[in-house]
JSON list of C-alpha atoms in Angstrom, two decimals:
[
{"chain": "M", "resi": 1, "resn": "UNK", "atom": "CA", "xyz": [-7.94, 14.46, 33.13]},
{"chain": "M", "resi": 2, "resn": "UNK", "atom": "CA", "xyz": [-9.89, 16.57, 30.67]},
{"chain": "M", "resi": 3, "resn": "UNK", "atom": "CA", "xyz": [-13.64, 16.13, 30.53]},
{"chain": "M", "resi": 4, "resn": "UNK", "atom": "CA", "xyz": [-15.83, 18.40, 28.42]},
{"chain": "M", "resi": 5, "resn": "UNK", "atom": "CA", "xyz": [-19.35, 19.30, 29.41]},
{"chain": "M", "resi": 6, "resn": "UNK", "atom": "CA", "xyz": [-21.74, 19.79, 26.49]},
{"chain": "M", "resi": 7, "resn": "UNK", "atom": "CA", "xyz": [-24.97, 21.64, 27.20]},
{"chain": "M", "resi": 8, "resn": "UNK", "atom": "CA", "xyz": [-27.94, 21.95, 24.89]},
{"chain": "M", "resi": 9, "resn": "UNK", "atom": "CA", "xyz": [-30.77, 24.40, 25.41]},
{"chain": "M", "resi": 10, "resn": "UNK", "atom": "CA", "xyz": [-33.38, 21.94, 24.09]},
{"chain": "M", "resi": 11, "resn": "UNK", "atom": "CA", "xyz": [-33.68, 18.14, 24.39]},
{"chain": "M", "resi": 12, "resn": "UNK", "atom": "CA", "xyz": [-33.67, 17.87, 20.59]},
{"chain": "M", "resi": 13, "resn": "UNK", "atom": "CA", "xyz": [-30.37, 19.76, 20.51]},
{"chain": "M", "resi": 14, "resn": "UNK", "atom": "CA", "xyz": [-28.52, 17.17, 22.58]},
{"chain": "M", "resi": 15, "resn": "UNK", "atom": "CA", "xyz": [-30.03, 14.01, 21.08]},
{"chain": "M", "resi": 16, "resn": "UNK", "atom": "CA", "xyz": [-27.73, 14.12, 18.05]},
{"chain": "M", "resi": 17, "resn": "UNK", "atom": "CA", "xyz": [-24.67, 14.68, 20.23]},
{"chain": "M", "resi": 18, "resn": "UNK", "atom": "CA", "xyz": [-25.69, 11.82, 22.49]},
{"chain": "M", "resi": 19, "resn": "UNK", "atom": "CA", "xyz": [-25.82, 9.54, 19.43]},
{"chain": "M", "resi": 20, "resn": "UNK", "atom": "CA", "xyz": [-22.10, 10.26, 18.87]},
{"chain": "M", "resi": 21, "resn": "UNK", "atom": "CA", "xyz": [-21.10, 8.89, 22.27]},
{"chain": "M", "resi": 22, "resn": "UNK", "atom": "CA", "xyz": [-19.07, 5.72, 22.61]},
{"chain": "M", "resi": 23, "resn": "UNK", "atom": "CA", "xyz": [-19.30, 3.62, 25.81]},
{"chain": "M", "resi": 24, "resn": "UNK", "atom": "CA", "xyz": [-22.35, 5.63, 26.81]},
{"chain": "M", "resi": 25, "resn": "UNK", "atom": "CA", "xyz": [-23.69, 5.54, 30.35]},
{"chain": "M", "resi": 26, "resn": "UNK", "atom": "CA", "xyz": [-26.51, 7.54, 31.93]},
{"chain": "M", "resi": 27, "resn": "UNK", "atom": "CA", "xyz": [-26.81, 9.18, 35.33]},
{"chain": "M", "resi": 28, "resn": "UNK", "atom": "CA", "xyz": [-30.14, 10.67, 36.44]},
{"chain": "M", "resi": 29, "resn": "UNK", "atom": "CA", "xyz": [-30.04, 13.34, 39.14]},
{"chain": "M", "resi": 30, "resn": "UNK", "atom": "CA", "xyz": [-32.09, 16.42, 39.91]},
{"chain": "M", "resi": 31, "resn": "UNK", "atom": "CA", "xyz": [-34.61, 15.71, 37.12]},
{"chain": "M", "resi": 32, "resn": "UNK", "atom": "CA", "xyz": [-31.77, 15.68, 34.58]},
{"chain": "M", "resi": 33, "resn": "UNK", "atom": "CA", "xyz": [-30.22, 12.87, 32.58]},
{"chain": "M", "resi": 34, "resn": "UNK", "atom": "CA", "xyz": [-26.45, 13.15, 32.16]},
{"chain": "M", "resi": 35, "resn": "UNK", "atom": "CA", "xyz": [-24.96, 11.14, 29.31]},
{"chain": "M", "resi": 36, "resn": "UNK", "atom": "CA", "xyz": [-21.32, 10.13, 29.78]},
{"chain": "M", "resi": 37, "resn": "UNK", "atom": "CA", "xyz": [-19.02, 8.70, 27.13]},
{"chain": "M", "resi": 38, "resn": "UNK", "atom": "CA", "xyz": [-16.35, 9.64, 24.63]},
{"chain": "M", "resi": 39, "resn": "UNK", "atom": "CA", "xyz": [-16.29, 11.45, 21.29]},
{"chain": "M", "resi": 40, "resn": "UNK", "atom": "CA", "xyz": [-13.03, 11.18, 19.35]},
{"chain": "M", "resi": 41, "resn": "UNK", "atom": "CA", "xyz": [-11.51, 9.60, 22.47]},
{"chain": "M", "resi": 42, "resn": "UNK", "atom": "CA", "xyz": [-12.35, 12.73, 24.49]},
{"chain": "M", "resi": 43, "resn": "UNK", "atom": "CA", "xyz": [-14.38, 12.26, 27.66]},
{"chain": "M", "resi": 44, "resn": "UNK", "atom": "CA", "xyz": [-17.63, 14.22, 27.56]},
{"chain": "M", "resi": 45, "resn": "UNK", "atom": "CA", "xyz": [-20.80, 14.66, 29.58]},
{"chain": "M", "resi": 46, "resn": "UNK", "atom": "CA", "xyz": [-23.87, 15.75, 27.62]},
{"chain": "M", "resi": 47, "resn": "UNK", "atom": "CA", "xyz": [-27.01, 17.16, 29.22]},
{"chain": "M", "resi": 48, "resn": "UNK", "atom": "CA", "xyz": [-30.10, 19.25, 28.51]},
{"chain": "M", "resi": 49, "resn": "UNK", "atom": "CA", "xyz": [-29.63, 22.49, 30.44]},
{"chain": "M", "resi": 50, "resn": "UNK", "atom": "CA", "xyz": [-33.37, 22.99, 31.04]},
{"chain": "M", "resi": 51, "resn": "UNK", "atom": "CA", "xyz": [-34.81, 26.42, 30.39]},
{"chain": "M", "resi": 52, "resn": "UNK", "atom": "CA", "xyz": [-34.00, 29.66, 32.13]},
{"chain": "M", "resi": 53, "resn": "UNK", "atom": "CA", "xyz": [-31.16, 31.06, 34.16]},
{"chain": "M", "resi": 54, "resn": "UNK", "atom": "CA", "xyz": [-31.73, 29.16, 37.42]},
{"chain": "M", "resi": 55, "resn": "UNK", "atom": "CA", "xyz": [-32.17, 25.77, 35.75]},
{"chain": "M", "resi": 56, "resn": "UNK", "atom": "CA", "xyz": [-29.15, 26.15, 33.49]},
{"chain": "M", "resi": 57, "resn": "UNK", "atom": "CA", "xyz": [-26.95, 27.46, 36.31]},
{"chain": "M", "resi": 58, "resn": "UNK", "atom": "CA", "xyz": [-27.96, 24.47, 38.42]},
{"chain": "M", "resi": 59, "resn": "UNK", "atom": "CA", "xyz": [-27.10, 22.10, 35.59]},
{"chain": "M", "resi": 60, "resn": "UNK", "atom": "CA", "xyz": [-23.65, 23.50, 34.93]},
{"chain": "M", "resi": 61, "resn": "UNK", "atom": "CA", "xyz": [-22.87, 23.64, 38.67]},
{"chain": "M", "resi": 62, "resn": "UNK", "atom": "CA", "xyz": [-23.69, 19.93, 38.85]},
{"chain": "M", "resi": 63, "resn": "UNK", "atom": "CA", "xyz": [-21.48, 19.25, 35.81]},
{"chain": "M", "resi": 64, "resn": "UNK", "atom": "CA", "xyz": [-18.57, 20.95, 37.57]},
{"chain": "M", "resi": 65, "resn": "UNK", "atom": "CA", "xyz": [-18.99, 19.52, 41.06]},
{"chain": "M", "resi": 66, "resn": "UNK", "atom": "CA", "xyz": [-20.36, 16.04, 40.37]},
{"chain": "M", "resi": 67, "resn": "UNK", "atom": "CA", "xyz": [-18.75, 15.22, 37.03]},
{"chain": "M", "resi": 68, "resn": "UNK", "atom": "CA", "xyz": [-15.56, 17.24, 37.20]},
{"chain": "M", "resi": 69, "resn": "UNK", "atom": "CA", "xyz": [-15.77, 18.89, 33.78]},
{"chain": "M", "resi": 70, "resn": "UNK", "atom": "CA", "xyz": [-12.74, 20.97, 32.82]},
{"chain": "M", "resi": 71, "resn": "UNK", "atom": "CA", "xyz": [-14.38, 23.00, 30.05]},
{"chain": "M", "resi": 72, "resn": "UNK", "atom": "CA", "xyz": [-17.86, 23.62, 28.67]},
{"chain": "M", "resi": 73, "resn": "UNK", "atom": "CA", "xyz": [-19.53, 23.97, 25.27]},
{"chain": "M", "resi": 74, "resn": "UNK", "atom": "CA", "xyz": [-23.08, 25.34, 25.14]},
{"chain": "M", "resi": 75, "resn": "UNK", "atom": "CA", "xyz": [-25.04, 25.15, 21.89]},
{"chain": "M", "resi": 76, "resn": "UNK", "atom": "CA", "xyz": [-28.60, 26.24, 21.37]},
{"chain": "M", "resi": 77, "resn": "UNK", "atom": "CA", "xyz": [-30.92, 28.66, 19.62]},
{"chain": "M", "resi": 78, "resn": "UNK", "atom": "CA", "xyz": [-31.53, 32.37, 20.10]},
{"chain": "M", "resi": 79, "resn": "UNK", "atom": "CA", "xyz": [-33.74, 35.15, 18.81]},
{"chain": "M", "resi": 80, "resn": "UNK", "atom": "CA", "xyz": [-32.08, 37.77, 16.64]},
{"chain": "M", "resi": 81, "resn": "UNK", "atom": "CA", "xyz": [-31.90, 41.33, 17.94]},
{"chain": "M", "resi": 82, "resn": "UNK", "atom": "CA", "xyz": [-29.40, 42.80, 15.48]},
{"chain": "M", "resi": 83, "resn": "UNK", "atom": "CA", "xyz": [-31.12, 43.57, 12.15]},
{"chain": "M", "resi": 84, "resn": "UNK", "atom": "CA", "xyz": [-28.36, 41.99, 10.06]},
{"chain": "M", "resi": 85, "resn": "UNK", "atom": "CA", "xyz": [-28.91, 38.53, 11.53]},
{"chain": "M", "resi": 86, "resn": "UNK", "atom": "CA", "xyz": [-30.91, 35.95, 9.61]},
{"chain": "M", "resi": 87, "resn": "UNK", "atom": "CA", "xyz": [-32.44, 32.63, 10.57]},
{"chain": "M", "resi": 88, "resn": "UNK", "atom": "CA", "xyz": [-29.71, 29.98, 10.58]},
{"chain": "M", "resi": 89, "resn": "UNK", "atom": "CA", "xyz": [-26.84, 32.37, 11.32]},
{"chain": "M", "resi": 90, "resn": "UNK", "atom": "CA", "xyz": [-24.45, 31.25, 14.06]},
{"chain": "M", "resi": 91, "resn": "UNK", "atom": "CA", "xyz": [-23.54, 33.64, 16.86]},
{"chain": "M", "resi": 92, "resn": "UNK", "atom": "CA", "xyz": [-20.54, 33.06, 19.12]},
{"chain": "M", "resi": 93, "resn": "UNK", "atom": "CA", "xyz": [-20.58, 35.07, 22.34]},
{"chain": "M", "resi": 94, "resn": "UNK", "atom": "CA", "xyz": [-17.54, 37.19, 23.07]},
{"chain": "M", "resi": 95, "resn": "UNK", "atom": "CA", "xyz": [-19.47, 38.73, 25.96]},
{"chain": "M", "resi": 96, "resn": "UNK", "atom": "CA", "xyz": [-22.66, 37.89, 27.84]},
{"chain": "M", "resi": 97, "resn": "UNK", "atom": "CA", "xyz": [-25.01, 40.03, 29.91]},
{"chain": "M", "resi": 98, "resn": "UNK", "atom": "CA", "xyz": [-28.15, 39.36, 31.95]},
{"chain": "M", "resi": 99, "resn": "UNK", "atom": "CA", "xyz": [-30.66, 41.80, 30.47]},
{"chain": "M", "resi": 100, "resn": "UNK", "atom": "CA", "xyz": [-33.18, 41.30, 33.29]},
{"chain": "M", "resi": 101, "resn": "UNK", "atom": "CA", "xyz": [-30.73, 41.91, 36.16]},
{"chain": "M", "resi": 102, "resn": "UNK", "atom": "CA", "xyz": [-31.47, 45.22, 37.89]},
{"chain": "M", "resi": 103, "resn": "UNK", "atom": "CA", "xyz": [-30.39, 45.89, 41.49]},
{"chain": "M", "resi": 104, "resn": "UNK", "atom": "CA", "xyz": [-30.58, 49.68, 41.28]},
{"chain": "M", "resi": 105, "resn": "UNK", "atom": "CA", "xyz": [-30.02, 51.86, 43.26]},
{"chain": "M", "resi": 106, "resn": "UNK", "atom": "CA", "xyz": [-27.72, 49.54, 45.22]},
{"chain": "M", "resi": 107, "resn": "UNK", "atom": "CA", "xyz": [-25.61, 48.98, 42.12]},
{"chain": "M", "resi": 108, "resn": "UNK", "atom": "CA", "xyz": [-25.79, 49.94, 38.48]},
{"chain": "M", "resi": 109, "resn": "UNK", "atom": "CA", "xyz": [-28.16, 48.19, 36.12]},
{"chain": "M", "resi": 110, "resn": "UNK", "atom": "CA", "xyz": [-27.04, 44.77, 34.82]},
{"chain": "M", "resi": 111, "resn": "UNK", "atom": "CA", "xyz": [-24.24, 44.49, 37.42]},
{"chain": "M", "resi": 112, "resn": "UNK", "atom": "CA", "xyz": [-23.85, 41.01, 38.93]},
{"chain": "M", "resi": 113, "resn": "UNK", "atom": "CA", "xyz": [-24.04, 41.30, 42.73]},
{"chain": "M", "resi": 114, "resn": "UNK", "atom": "CA", "xyz": [-20.70, 40.73, 44.49]},
{"chain": "M", "resi": 115, "resn": "UNK", "atom": "CA", "xyz": [-18.80, 40.24, 41.23]},
{"chain": "M", "resi": 116, "resn": "UNK", "atom": "CA", "xyz": [-18.80, 43.90, 40.23]},
{"chain": "M", "resi": 117, "resn": "UNK", "atom": "CA", "xyz": [-19.22, 42.92, 36.58]},
{"chain": "M", "resi": 118, "resn": "UNK", "atom": "CA", "xyz": [-21.95, 43.65, 34.06]},
{"chain": "M", "resi": 119, "resn": "UNK", "atom": "CA", "xyz": [-20.56, 41.41, 31.31]},
{"chain": "M", "resi": 120, "resn": "UNK", "atom": "CA", "xyz": [-18.65, 38.13, 31.30]},
{"chain": "M", "resi": 121, "resn": "UNK", "atom": "CA", "xyz": [-16.33, 37.06, 28.52]},
{"chain": "M", "resi": 122, "resn": "UNK", "atom": "CA", "xyz": [-15.20, 33.54, 27.61]},
{"chain": "M", "resi": 123, "resn": "UNK", "atom": "CA", "xyz": [-11.46, 32.80, 27.65]},
{"chain": "M", "resi": 124, "resn": "UNK", "atom": "CA", "xyz": [-9.76, 33.91, 24.45]},
{"chain": "M", "resi": 125, "resn": "UNK", "atom": "CA", "xyz": [-8.46, 30.40, 23.73]},
{"chain": "M", "resi": 126, "resn": "UNK", "atom": "CA", "xyz": [-11.96, 28.92, 23.83]},
{"chain": "M", "resi": 127, "resn": "UNK", "atom": "CA", "xyz": [-13.39, 31.75, 21.77]},
{"chain": "M", "resi": 128, "resn": "UNK", "atom": "CA", "xyz": [-10.68, 31.46, 19.14]},
{"chain": "M", "resi": 129, "resn": "UNK", "atom": "CA", "xyz": [-11.19, 27.69, 18.95]},
{"chain": "M", "resi": 130, "resn": "UNK", "atom": "CA", "xyz": [-14.91, 28.13, 18.34]},
{"chain": "M", "resi": 131, "resn": "UNK", "atom": "CA", "xyz": [-14.40, 30.87, 15.76]},
{"chain": "M", "resi": 132, "resn": "UNK", "atom": "CA", "xyz": [-11.88, 28.77, 13.82]},
{"chain": "M", "resi": 133, "resn": "UNK", "atom": "CA", "xyz": [-14.08, 25.67, 13.90]},
{"chain": "M", "resi": 134, "resn": "UNK", "atom": "CA", "xyz": [-17.29, 27.37, 12.84]},
{"chain": "M", "resi": 135, "resn": "UNK", "atom": "CA", "xyz": [-15.55, 29.53, 10.24]},
{"chain": "M", "resi": 136, "resn": "UNK", "atom": "CA", "xyz": [-14.40, 26.33, 8.52]},
{"chain": "M", "resi": 137, "resn": "UNK", "atom": "CA", "xyz": [-17.94, 24.92, 8.58]},
{"chain": "M", "resi": 138, "resn": "UNK", "atom": "CA", "xyz": [-19.30, 28.12, 7.05]},
{"chain": "M", "resi": 139, "resn": "UNK", "atom": "CA", "xyz": [-16.59, 28.45, 4.39]},
{"chain": "M", "resi": 140, "resn": "UNK", "atom": "CA", "xyz": [-16.95, 24.89, 3.10]},
{"chain": "M", "resi": 141, "resn": "UNK", "atom": "CA", "xyz": [-20.77, 25.11, 3.38]},
{"chain": "M", "resi": 142, "resn": "UNK", "atom": "CA", "xyz": [-20.90, 22.04, 5.63]},
{"chain": "M", "resi": 143, "resn": "UNK", "atom": "CA", "xyz": [-23.88, 23.32, 7.60]},
{"chain": "M", "resi": 144, "resn": "UNK", "atom": "CA", "xyz": [-26.17, 24.26, 4.72]},
{"chain": "M", "resi": 145, "resn": "UNK", "atom": "CA", "xyz": [-25.41, 20.98, 2.96]},
{"chain": "M", "resi": 146, "resn": "UNK", "atom": "CA", "xyz": [-26.92, 19.12, 5.92]},
{"chain": "M", "resi": 147, "resn": "UNK", "atom": "CA", "xyz": [-30.32, 20.37, 4.84]},
{"chain": "M", "resi": 148, "resn": "UNK", "atom": "CA", "xyz": [-32.65, 19.38, 2.03]},
{"chain": "M", "resi": 149, "resn": "UNK", "atom": "CA", "xyz": [-33.81, 21.97, -0.54]},
{"chain": "M", "resi": 150, "resn": "UNK", "atom": "CA", "xyz": [-37.27, 21.77, 1.04]},
{"chain": "M", "resi": 151, "resn": "UNK", "atom": "CA", "xyz": [-35.88, 22.60, 4.49]},
{"chain": "M", "resi": 152, "resn": "UNK", "atom": "CA", "xyz": [-33.85, 25.50, 3.11]},
{"chain": "M", "resi": 153, "resn": "UNK", "atom": "CA", "xyz": [-36.93, 26.87, 1.36]},
{"chain": "M", "resi": 154, "resn": "UNK", "atom": "CA", "xyz": [-39.25, 26.48, 4.33]},
{"chain": "M", "resi": 155, "resn": "UNK", "atom": "CA", "xyz": [-37.00, 28.50, 6.63]},
{"chain": "M", "resi": 156, "resn": "UNK", "atom": "CA", "xyz": [-35.60, 30.81, 3.92]},
{"chain": "M", "resi": 157, "resn": "UNK", "atom": "CA", "xyz": [-32.07, 29.56, 4.59]},
{"chain": "M", "resi": 158, "resn": "UNK", "atom": "CA", "xyz": [-29.01, 30.32, 2.53]},
{"chain": "M", "resi": 159, "resn": "UNK", "atom": "CA", "xyz": [-25.46, 29.56, 3.65]},
{"chain": "M", "resi": 160, "resn": "UNK", "atom": "CA", "xyz": [-25.41, 30.89, 7.22]},
{"chain": "M", "resi": 161, "resn": "UNK", "atom": "CA", "xyz": [-22.89, 33.42, 8.38]},
{"chain": "M", "resi": 162, "resn": "UNK", "atom": "CA", "xyz": [-20.92, 33.46, 11.63]},
{"chain": "M", "resi": 163, "resn": "UNK", "atom": "CA", "xyz": [-21.02, 36.54, 13.85]},
{"chain": "M", "resi": 164, "resn": "UNK", "atom": "CA", "xyz": [-19.05, 37.14, 17.04]},
{"chain": "M", "resi": 165, "resn": "UNK", "atom": "CA", "xyz": [-20.51, 39.52, 19.60]},
{"chain": "M", "resi": 166, "resn": "UNK", "atom": "CA", "xyz": [-22.63, 40.07, 22.67]},
{"chain": "M", "resi": 167, "resn": "UNK", "atom": "CA", "xyz": [-25.47, 37.76, 23.72]},
{"chain": "M", "resi": 168, "resn": "UNK", "atom": "CA", "xyz": [-28.07, 38.78, 26.30]},
{"chain": "M", "resi": 169, "resn": "UNK", "atom": "CA", "xyz": [-29.80, 36.29, 28.59]},
{"chain": "M", "resi": 170, "resn": "UNK", "atom": "CA", "xyz": [-32.89, 36.61, 30.74]},
{"chain": "M", "resi": 171, "resn": "UNK", "atom": "CA", "xyz": [-35.99, 34.81, 31.97]},
{"chain": "M", "resi": 172, "resn": "UNK", "atom": "CA", "xyz": [-38.20, 36.36, 29.34]},
{"chain": "M", "resi": 173, "resn": "UNK", "atom": "CA", "xyz": [-39.29, 35.43, 25.82]},
{"chain": "M", "resi": 174, "resn": "UNK", "atom": "CA", "xyz": [-39.12, 38.25, 23.28]},
{"chain": "M", "resi": 175, "resn": "UNK", "atom": "CA", "xyz": [-42.19, 38.10, 21.06]},
{"chain": "M", "resi": 176, "resn": "UNK", "atom": "CA", "xyz": [-42.74, 41.60, 19.72]},
{"chain": "M", "resi": 177, "resn": "UNK", "atom": "CA", "xyz": [-40.92, 44.29, 17.78]},
{"chain": "M", "resi": 178, "resn": "UNK", "atom": "CA", "xyz": [-41.40, 46.63, 20.75]},
{"chain": "M", "resi": 179, "resn": "UNK", "atom": "CA", "xyz": [-39.59, 44.21, 23.07]},
{"chain": "M", "resi": 180, "resn": "UNK", "atom": "CA", "xyz": [-36.70, 43.99, 20.65]},
{"chain": "M", "resi": 181, "resn": "UNK", "atom": "CA", "xyz": [-36.40, 47.74, 20.14]},
{"chain": "M", "resi": 182, "resn": "UNK", "atom": "CA", "xyz": [-36.61, 48.35, 23.88]},
{"chain": "M", "resi": 183, "resn": "UNK", "atom": "CA", "xyz": [-33.70, 46.01, 24.53]},
{"chain": "M", "resi": 184, "resn": "UNK", "atom": "CA", "xyz": [-31.59, 47.64, 21.83]},
{"chain": "M", "resi": 185, "resn": "UNK", "atom": "CA", "xyz": [-32.11, 51.04, 23.45]},
{"chain": "M", "resi": 186, "resn": "UNK", "atom": "CA", "xyz": [-30.71, 49.69, 26.72]},
{"chain": "M", "resi": 187, "resn": "UNK", "atom": "CA", "xyz": [-28.07, 47.39, 25.23]},
{"chain": "M", "resi": 188, "resn": "UNK", "atom": "CA", "xyz": [-27.19, 48.47, 21.68]},
{"chain": "M", "resi": 189, "resn": "UNK", "atom": "CA", "xyz": [-24.36, 45.93, 21.30]},
{"chain": "M", "resi": 190, "resn": "UNK", "atom": "CA", "xyz": [-26.56, 42.87, 21.79]},
{"chain": "M", "resi": 191, "resn": "UNK", "atom": "CA", "xyz": [-26.82, 40.55, 18.79]},
{"chain": "M", "resi": 192, "resn": "UNK", "atom": "CA", "xyz": [-29.36, 38.04, 20.09]},
{"chain": "M", "resi": 193, "resn": "UNK", "atom": "CA", "xyz": [-31.31, 36.93, 23.14]},
{"chain": "M", "resi": 194, "resn": "UNK", "atom": "CA", "xyz": [-31.79, 33.62, 24.92]},
{"chain": "M", "resi": 195, "resn": "UNK", "atom": "CA", "xyz": [-32.49, 32.39, 28.45]},
{"chain": "M", "resi": 196, "resn": "UNK", "atom": "CA", "xyz": [-29.38, 30.63, 29.74]},
{"chain": "M", "resi": 197, "resn": "UNK", "atom": "CA", "xyz": [-25.96, 31.68, 28.44]},
{"chain": "M", "resi": 198, "resn": "UNK", "atom": "CA", "xyz": [-25.06, 34.52, 30.79]},
{"chain": "M", "resi": 199, "resn": "UNK", "atom": "CA", "xyz": [-26.06, 32.46, 33.84]},
{"chain": "M", "resi": 200, "resn": "UNK", "atom": "CA", "xyz": [-23.90, 29.57, 32.65]},
{"chain": "M", "resi": 201, "resn": "UNK", "atom": "CA", "xyz": [-21.06, 32.02, 32.03]},
{"chain": "M", "resi": 202, "resn": "UNK", "atom": "CA", "xyz": [-21.36, 33.31, 35.60]},
{"chain": "M", "resi": 203, "resn": "UNK", "atom": "CA", "xyz": [-21.06, 29.85, 37.10]},
{"chain": "M", "resi": 204, "resn": "UNK", "atom": "CA", "xyz": [-18.10, 29.00, 34.86]},
{"chain": "M", "resi": 205, "resn": "UNK", "atom": "CA", "xyz": [-16.42, 32.28, 35.80]},
{"chain": "M", "resi": 206, "resn": "UNK", "atom": "CA", "xyz": [-16.85, 31.62, 39.51]},
{"chain": "M", "resi": 207, "resn": "UNK", "atom": "CA", "xyz": [-15.45, 28.09, 39.18]},
{"chain": "M", "resi": 208, "resn": "UNK", "atom": "CA", "xyz": [-12.73, 29.08, 36.69]},
{"chain": "M", "resi": 209, "resn": "UNK", "atom": "CA", "xyz": [-14.03, 26.73, 34.00]},
{"chain": "M", "resi": 210, "resn": "UNK", "atom": "CA", "xyz": [-13.30, 27.71, 30.36]},
{"chain": "M", "resi": 211, "resn": "UNK", "atom": "CA", "xyz": [-16.50, 27.94, 28.33]},
{"chain": "M", "resi": 212, "resn": "UNK", "atom": "CA", "xyz": [-17.98, 29.04, 25.04]},
{"chain": "M", "resi": 213, "resn": "UNK", "atom": "CA", "xyz": [-21.60, 29.86, 24.18]},
{"chain": "M", "resi": 214, "resn": "UNK", "atom": "CA", "xyz": [-22.73, 29.24, 20.58]},
{"chain": "M", "resi": 215, "resn": "UNK", "atom": "CA", "xyz": [-26.23, 30.05, 19.33]},
{"chain": "M", "resi": 216, "resn": "UNK", "atom": "CA", "xyz": [-28.08, 29.43, 16.08]},
{"chain": "M", "resi": 217, "resn": "UNK", "atom": "CA", "xyz": [-30.62, 32.10, 15.18]},
{"chain": "M", "resi": 218, "resn": "UNK", "atom": "CA", "xyz": [-34.09, 30.51, 15.14]},
{"chain": "M", "resi": 219, "resn": "UNK", "atom": "CA", "xyz": [-36.23, 33.63, 14.79]},
{"chain": "M", "resi": 220, "resn": "UNK", "atom": "CA", "xyz": [-36.19, 37.39, 14.73]},
{"chain": "M", "resi": 221, "resn": "UNK", "atom": "CA", "xyz": [-37.39, 37.79, 18.35]},
{"chain": "M", "resi": 222, "resn": "UNK", "atom": "CA", "xyz": [-40.51, 39.65, 17.23]},
{"chain": "M", "resi": 223, "resn": "UNK", "atom": "CA", "xyz": [-43.90, 39.14, 15.58]},
{"chain": "M", "resi": 224, "resn": "UNK", "atom": "CA", "xyz": [-42.17, 37.47, 12.60]},
{"chain": "M", "resi": 225, "resn": "UNK", "atom": "CA", "xyz": [-40.79, 34.60, 14.68]},
{"chain": "M", "resi": 226, "resn": "UNK", "atom": "CA", "xyz": [-40.61, 31.17, 13.03]},
{"chain": "M", "resi": 227, "resn": "UNK", "atom": "CA", "xyz": [-44.03, 29.51, 13.14]},
{"chain": "M", "resi": 228, "resn": "UNK", "atom": "CA", "xyz": [-42.79, 25.94, 13.44]},
{"chain": "M", "resi": 229, "resn": "UNK", "atom": "CA", "xyz": [-40.21, 26.48, 16.17]},
{"chain": "M", "resi": 230, "resn": "UNK", "atom": "CA", "xyz": [-40.09, 22.80, 17.16]},
{"chain": "M", "resi": 231, "resn": "UNK", "atom": "CA", "xyz": [-39.35, 21.72, 13.60]},
{"chain": "M", "resi": 232, "resn": "UNK", "atom": "CA", "xyz": [-36.57, 24.27, 13.33]},
{"chain": "M", "resi": 233, "resn": "UNK", "atom": "CA", "xyz": [-35.02, 22.91, 16.52]},
{"chain": "M", "resi": 234, "resn": "UNK", "atom": "CA", "xyz": [-35.23, 19.25, 15.52]},
{"chain": "M", "resi": 235, "resn": "UNK", "atom": "CA", "xyz": [-34.40, 19.58, 11.82]},
{"chain": "M", "resi": 236, "resn": "UNK", "atom": "CA", "xyz": [-32.05, 22.57, 11.63]},
{"chain": "M", "resi": 237, "resn": "UNK", "atom": "CA", "xyz": [-30.53, 23.71, 14.92]},
{"chain": "M", "resi": 238, "resn": "UNK", "atom": "CA", "xyz": [-29.91, 20.20, 16.22]},
{"chain": "M", "resi": 239, "resn": "UNK", "atom": "CA", "xyz": [-27.98, 19.27, 13.06]},
{"chain": "M", "resi": 240, "resn": "UNK", "atom": "CA", "xyz": [-25.96, 22.46, 13.19]},
{"chain": "M", "resi": 241, "resn": "UNK", "atom": "CA", "xyz": [-25.17, 21.77, 16.86]},
{"chain": "M", "resi": 242, "resn": "UNK", "atom": "CA", "xyz": [-23.93, 18.25, 16.16]},
{"chain": "M", "resi": 243, "resn": "UNK", "atom": "CA", "xyz": [-21.61, 19.44, 13.38]},
{"chain": "M", "resi": 244, "resn": "UNK", "atom": "CA", "xyz": [-20.28, 22.25, 15.55]},
{"chain": "M", "resi": 245, "resn": "UNK", "atom": "CA", "xyz": [-19.55, 19.89, 18.44]},
{"chain": "M", "resi": 246, "resn": "UNK", "atom": "CA", "xyz": [-17.87, 17.36, 16.14]},
{"chain": "M", "resi": 247, "resn": "UNK", "atom": "CA", "xyz": [-15.70, 20.10, 14.68]},
{"chain": "M", "resi": 248, "resn": "UNK", "atom": "CA", "xyz": [-14.81, 21.54, 18.09]},
{"chain": "M", "resi": 249, "resn": "UNK", "atom": "CA", "xyz": [-13.79, 18.11, 19.36]},
{"chain": "M", "resi": 250, "resn": "UNK", "atom": "CA", "xyz": [-11.39, 17.59, 16.45]},
{"chain": "M", "resi": 251, "resn": "UNK", "atom": "CA", "xyz": [-9.32, 20.69, 17.29]}
]
C-alpha cells in the first residue's frame, strides 16, 4: 500500500492541504496533529513538521514508523542565498547539506557522523516528478494567477521561476548580509537556507523512503527580509504549496 507523507514547515502551509483531504481523521501524538485521508484517491498523512532539525526529524520518523508512509513531500519556505533568486521563486533540492554540522577534527566539516556523507540527494524519480510538476505550474502561470494584483505588488512578485539545486539546513535564522556571504564562502553551491530539509532527508535516507524537498523563497536571508513574513506564509507560500501538492498527486 502506498501512503504519502506531506510535511509543511509552518502550520499555515499545511492548512490548505488538509482542506483537500477526503475521509479525514486526526491523530494527536507527541504534540503533533497528524491528518489522515485521501487526495485523488491516494492515501496521505499531513502534518506540521515543527521548526528545526530535531523537531522535523522526529516528525518524519513518526510518519515512517507509526503511519507507514512510503514516500514524502516536504513543502515550505526558505531564505534566498543565491543572488539570482527572487521572492516567490520555487527551489527543488537536488542535494541537501547541514550547514551547522561540524565534527572536526574527527571528521571533515559538514560530514554526517557514521554515514560518511556531507550531502544527501533525493531519488531521481522523485526529483524528476517534482521538476515536471512544478515546471508545468510555472509555464502556464498557475501559481501567479492564484494571487491578486495587490498581493503581487506588495511582495514584488512576477511569475516565479523554478530552480533546482542545493539547499542548506541548520538551526539558525539568517538575518544579515554578513551571514549570507559567510555561508556562500563555505558552501558556494547553496541556493537557499531553511531549518529542516537536510534533517528530513537524513531520516528518509536511513529508512530508504523516497522524498523531495520543495521550498518557496520568502525573503533574501538578509536585512531586506520580507517585513510581513506571516502574511507571506498564509497568503502566498501556503497557496503555492497546495497547488504543488495537488499537481504532484496527479502524476
